[in-house]
Amino acid sequence: MDGTAFLIGFTILSLGSLAIYATGSKQPPSRHHTLLHASVPFIAATAYLAMAFGIGTLVKFDGTATYFARYADWSVTTPILLASLVLLAFHERGSTGEVGGYLTSIIVLDVLMILTGLISSLAAVPVIKWVWYLWSCVAFAGVLYLLWVPLRARAMERGPALGSAYLKNVGFLTVVWFLYPIVFLIGPEGLKIINDPTSVWAILIMDVVAKVVYAFYAANNVDKALRERGSD
Ligand code: RET
């Protein structure tokens, strides 16, 4: 894979970060959402720059590549995206203990998902690769359970405006995040149905949607909900 896709990714993601910061709310109660969402593509842009230079890229004995920078990016940015949703579910509640509990659980599961995915990508023996892949999917299921069951219930208790913003954001996130294990499964790290450049381009588009498009969509839903409640 030459560096073009990675440089394009770097450019879109760094400009995306700037745009999210420039257009986002700088006032409480939604300022922290702007800061969290602007930091995500900024971190990802850094990873794309590293990949463009081949830093942290491991070409294995079978010729397939593991992009370490990608897993480093994901292990930091996915917790930030999840933290923003947990904070939305508990908006203006002041129940810091409960927030802390859910935040810790969801981040532990999420980081476990990314790291076991990395181990799966590196594994040379197929059986071992697929055990790690399944284990990563178990952690992913745990993340989705927390988002869709207890956290959704908490968000709904906050009234229809906030509840519907939470549902829209979680719905979008779930659809986009599901694409990652699918691309891994059919990509060069898995069944090799699609080749390395195709999977790099697919993940580039998914990263832009999951990080930049999602930031605008989520901020718009949160701002609308807060306006409807008249608490802005
Ligand atoms: C892997 C492979 C093993 C199985 C699973 C995976 C899930 C990855 C996900 C990544 C999400 C990344 C995002 C990045 C941008 O912000 C590690 C591919 C379940 C869900 C959203």
mmCIF file of C-alpha atoms and ligand atoms in Angstrom, residues 40 44 71 73-74 77-78 81 110 113-118 120 132-141 173 176-185 189 206-207 210-211, ligand 1:
data_model
loop_
_atom_site.group_PDB
_atom_site.id
_atom_site.type_symbol
_atom_site.label_atom_id
_atom_site.label_comp_id
_atom_site.label_asym_id
_atom_site.label_seq_id
_atom_site.Cartn_x
_atom_site.Cartn_y
_atom_site.Cartn_z
ATOM 1 C CA VAL A 40 -10.944 12.039 17.910
ATOM 2 C CA ALA A 44 -6.621 9.608 14.043
ATOM 3 C CA TYR A 71 -4.936 -0.077 16.803
ATOM 4 C CA ASP A 73 -5.611 5.189 17.301
ATOM 5 C CA TRP A 74 -8.687 3.023 17.981
ATOM 6 C CA THR A 77 -10.457 7.250 20.144
ATOM 7 C CA THR A 78 -13.165 4.613 20.685
ATOM 8 C CA LEU A 81 -16.566 8.360 21.482
ATOM 9 C CA ASP A 110 -13.793 -1.449 24.377
ATOM 10 C CA MET A 113 -12.034 -5.460 22.001
ATOM 11 C CA ILE A 114 -9.308 -3.466 20.183
ATOM 12 C CA LEU A 115 -6.346 -5.220 21.820
ATOM 13 C CA THR A 116 -7.707 -8.742 21.253
ATOM 14 C CA GLY A 117 -8.423 -7.670 17.646
ATOM 15 C CA LEU A 118 -4.753 -6.697 17.338
ATOM 16 C CA SER A 120 -6.014 -11.753 16.206
ATOM 17 C CA TRP A 132 -9.024 -14.017 19.473
ATOM 18 C CA TYR A 133 -11.405 -12.639 16.866
ATOM 19 C CA LEU A 134 -14.374 -14.249 18.651
ATOM 20 C CA TRP A 135 -13.137 -13.010 22.017
ATOM 21 C CA SER A 136 -12.935 -9.504 20.575
ATOM 22 C CA CYS A 137 -16.534 -9.911 19.321
ATOM 23 C CA VAL A 138 -17.614 -10.939 22.842
ATOM 24 C CA ALA A 139 -16.159 -7.674 24.196
ATOM 25 C CA PHE A 140 -17.881 -5.781 21.335
ATOM 26 C CA ALA A 141 -21.196 -7.433 22.319
ATOM 27 C CA LEU A 173 -22.600 4.435 15.997
ATOM 28 C CA VAL A 176 -20.791 2.108 11.537
ATOM 29 C CA TRP A 177 -18.935 0.145 14.219
ATOM 30 C CA PHE A 178 -20.383 -3.161 12.920
ATOM 31 C CA LEU A 179 -18.530 -2.573 9.636
ATOM 32 C CA TYR A 180 -15.103 -2.856 11.325
ATOM 33 C CA PRO A 181 -15.310 -6.554 12.333
ATOM 34 C CA ILE A 182 -16.870 -7.276 8.915
ATOM 35 C CA VAL A 183 -13.998 -5.617 6.986
ATOM 36 C CA PHE A 184 -11.503 -7.410 9.270
ATOM 37 C CA LEU A 185 -13.291 -10.712 8.606
ATOM 38 C CA GLU A 189 -6.216 -10.119 8.115
ATOM 39 C CA MET A 206 -15.371 4.224 7.826
ATOM 40 C CA ASP A 207 -12.939 6.254 9.963
ATOM 41 C CA ALA A 210 -17.287 7.160 12.486
ATOM 42 C CA LYS A 211 -15.230 10.156 13.571
HETATM 43 C C1 RET B 1 -11.863 -5.737 15.246
HETATM 44 C C2 RET B 1 -11.453 -7.183 14.899
HETATM 45 C C3 RET B 1 -11.907 -8.201 15.826
HETATM 46 C C4 RET B 1 -13.402 -8.171 16.083
HETATM 47 C C5 RET B 1 -13.937 -6.797 16.313
HETATM 48 C C6 RET B 1 -13.248 -5.657 15.904
HETATM 49 C C7 RET B 1 -13.930 -4.369 16.148
HETATM 50 C C8 RET B 1 -13.466 -3.128 15.902
HETATM 51 C C9 RET B 1 -14.198 -1.910 16.058
HETATM 52 C C10 RET B 1 -13.509 -0.771 15.792
HETATM 53 C C11 RET B 1 -14.038 0.522 15.814
HETATM 54 C C12 RET B 1 -13.252 1.527 15.468
HETATM 55 C C13 RET B 1 -13.661 2.881 15.351
HETATM 56 C C14 RET B 1 -12.687 3.771 15.035
HETATM 57 C C15 RET B 1 -12.854 5.172 14.825
HETATM 58 O O1 RET B 1 -13.218 5.951 15.631
HETATM 59 C C16 RET B 1 -10.800 -5.160 16.179
HETATM 60 C C17 RET B 1 -11.819 -5.033 13.893
HETATM 61 C C18 RET B 1 -15.287 -6.743 17.007
HETATM 62 C C19 RET B 1 -15.633 -1.912 16.471
HETATM 63 C C20 RET B 1 -15.064 3.292 15.536
#
